[in-house]
Amino acid sequence: MTDLVVWFDGGCPLCRREIAAMKRLDRAGRITFLDVASPETDCPLDRGALLARFHARENGVLLSGAAAFAAMWRAIPLLRPLGLAAHNRHVAVALEWLYVRFLRHRPTLQRWAGARDAKA
């Protein structure tokens, strides 16, 4: 297993698109992606908690929200500079602020992505 595990909502069309993009960028296979929607997936937290926010485990540390995204970015060479910038407290706070605002719009974005998938 890799040093980075990412849990994602495989039932969410928006999440599936993003994870597909991350898998394409993760050419070295440094990330293990686990679908929380699958009953076979081992979850470190309640499934509801994992579905409510993005989670990752980096070097044994469970991260959530923007910190989890930053860990994923650090594992992907193209996005690594952004992930490293998130080590700065001010950048981390700003990213989390943006992530919380994104969560407010996530249901609408999920419906939009689902409608686009249905047309394809």
mmCIF file of C-alpha atoms in Angstrom, residues 41-105:
data_model
loop_
_atom_site.group_PDB
_atom_site.id
_atom_site.type_symbol
_atom_site.label_atom_id
_atom_site.label_comp_id
_atom_site.label_asym_id
_atom_site.label_seq_id
_atom_site.Cartn_x
_atom_site.Cartn_y
_atom_site.Cartn_z
ATOM 1 C CA THR A 41 -14.100 -0.484 1.632
ATOM 2 C CA ASP A 42 -12.499 -0.384 5.068
ATOM 3 C CA CYS A 43 -13.298 2.984 6.622
ATOM 4 C CA PRO A 44 -11.344 4.609 9.471
ATOM 5 C CA LEU A 45 -14.421 6.681 10.421
ATOM 6 C CA ASP A 46 -18.164 6.446 10.131
ATOM 7 C CA ARG A 47 -19.127 6.346 6.420
ATOM 8 C CA GLY A 48 -21.318 9.419 6.892
ATOM 9 C CA ALA A 49 -18.341 11.409 8.157
ATOM 10 C CA LEU A 50 -16.233 10.235 5.222
ATOM 11 C CA LEU A 51 -18.983 11.204 2.772
ATOM 12 C CA ALA A 52 -19.475 14.645 4.335
ATOM 13 C CA ARG A 53 -15.864 15.789 3.877
ATOM 14 C CA PHE A 54 -12.878 14.688 1.834
ATOM 15 C CA HIS A 55 -10.458 12.505 3.825
ATOM 16 C CA ALA A 56 -6.958 11.164 3.302
ATOM 17 C CA ARG A 57 -4.324 9.411 5.383
ATOM 18 C CA GLU A 58 -0.804 10.694 4.784
ATOM 19 C CA ASN A 59 2.007 8.781 6.511
ATOM 20 C CA GLY A 60 -0.452 7.455 9.094
ATOM 21 C CA VAL A 61 -2.098 10.829 9.854
ATOM 22 C CA LEU A 62 -5.802 11.169 9.042
ATOM 23 C CA LEU A 63 -6.572 14.486 7.332
ATOM 24 C CA SER A 64 -9.845 16.104 6.340
ATOM 25 C CA GLY A 65 -11.034 18.881 4.040
ATOM 26 C CA ALA A 66 -8.445 21.129 2.441
ATOM 27 C CA ALA A 67 -5.622 19.397 4.335
ATOM 28 C CA ALA A 68 -6.609 16.093 2.677
ATOM 29 C CA PHE A 69 -6.642 17.737 -0.760
ATOM 30 C CA ALA A 70 -3.222 19.263 -0.066
ATOM 31 C CA ALA A 71 -1.847 15.821 0.830
ATOM 32 C CA MET A 72 -3.179 14.437 -2.452
ATOM 33 C CA TRP A 73 -1.672 17.355 -4.371
ATOM 34 C CA ARG A 74 1.731 16.773 -2.727
ATOM 35 C CA ALA A 75 1.730 13.209 -4.088
ATOM 36 C CA ILE A 76 1.181 14.388 -7.681
ATOM 37 C CA PRO A 77 4.225 16.123 -9.225
ATOM 38 C CA LEU A 78 2.197 18.624 -11.265
ATOM 39 C CA LEU A 79 0.221 19.741 -8.180
ATOM 40 C CA ARG A 80 3.005 19.342 -5.613
ATOM 41 C CA PRO A 81 3.812 23.087 -5.390
ATOM 42 C CA LEU A 82 0.225 23.836 -4.351
ATOM 43 C CA GLY A 83 0.300 21.006 -1.816
ATOM 44 C CA LEU A 84 3.583 22.265 -0.378
ATOM 45 C CA ALA A 85 2.226 25.822 -0.197
ATOM 46 C CA ALA A 86 -0.558 24.449 2.007
ATOM 47 C CA HIS A 87 2.055 23.801 4.713
ATOM 48 C CA ASN A 88 1.978 27.566 5.254
ATOM 49 C CA ARG A 89 -0.605 28.309 7.955
ATOM 50 C CA HIS A 90 -2.130 31.234 6.060
ATOM 51 C CA VAL A 91 -2.468 29.241 2.842
ATOM 52 C CA ALA A 92 -3.967 26.307 4.760
ATOM 53 C CA VAL A 93 -6.539 28.564 6.432
ATOM 54 C CA ALA A 94 -7.473 30.131 3.095
ATOM 55 C CA LEU A 95 -7.829 26.728 1.412
ATOM 56 C CA GLU A 96 -10.024 25.425 4.235
ATOM 57 C CA TRP A 97 -12.156 28.584 4.033
ATOM 58 C CA LEU A 98 -12.619 27.954 0.296
ATOM 59 C CA TYR A 99 -13.327 24.252 0.874
ATOM 60 C CA VAL A 100 -16.095 24.972 3.397
ATOM 61 C CA ARG A 101 -17.709 27.366 0.907
ATOM 62 C CA PHE A 102 -17.410 24.724 -1.821
ATOM 63 C CA LEU A 103 -19.257 22.246 0.427
ATOM 64 C CA ARG A 104 -22.246 24.601 0.493
ATOM 65 C CA HIS A 105 -22.499 24.372 -3.307
#
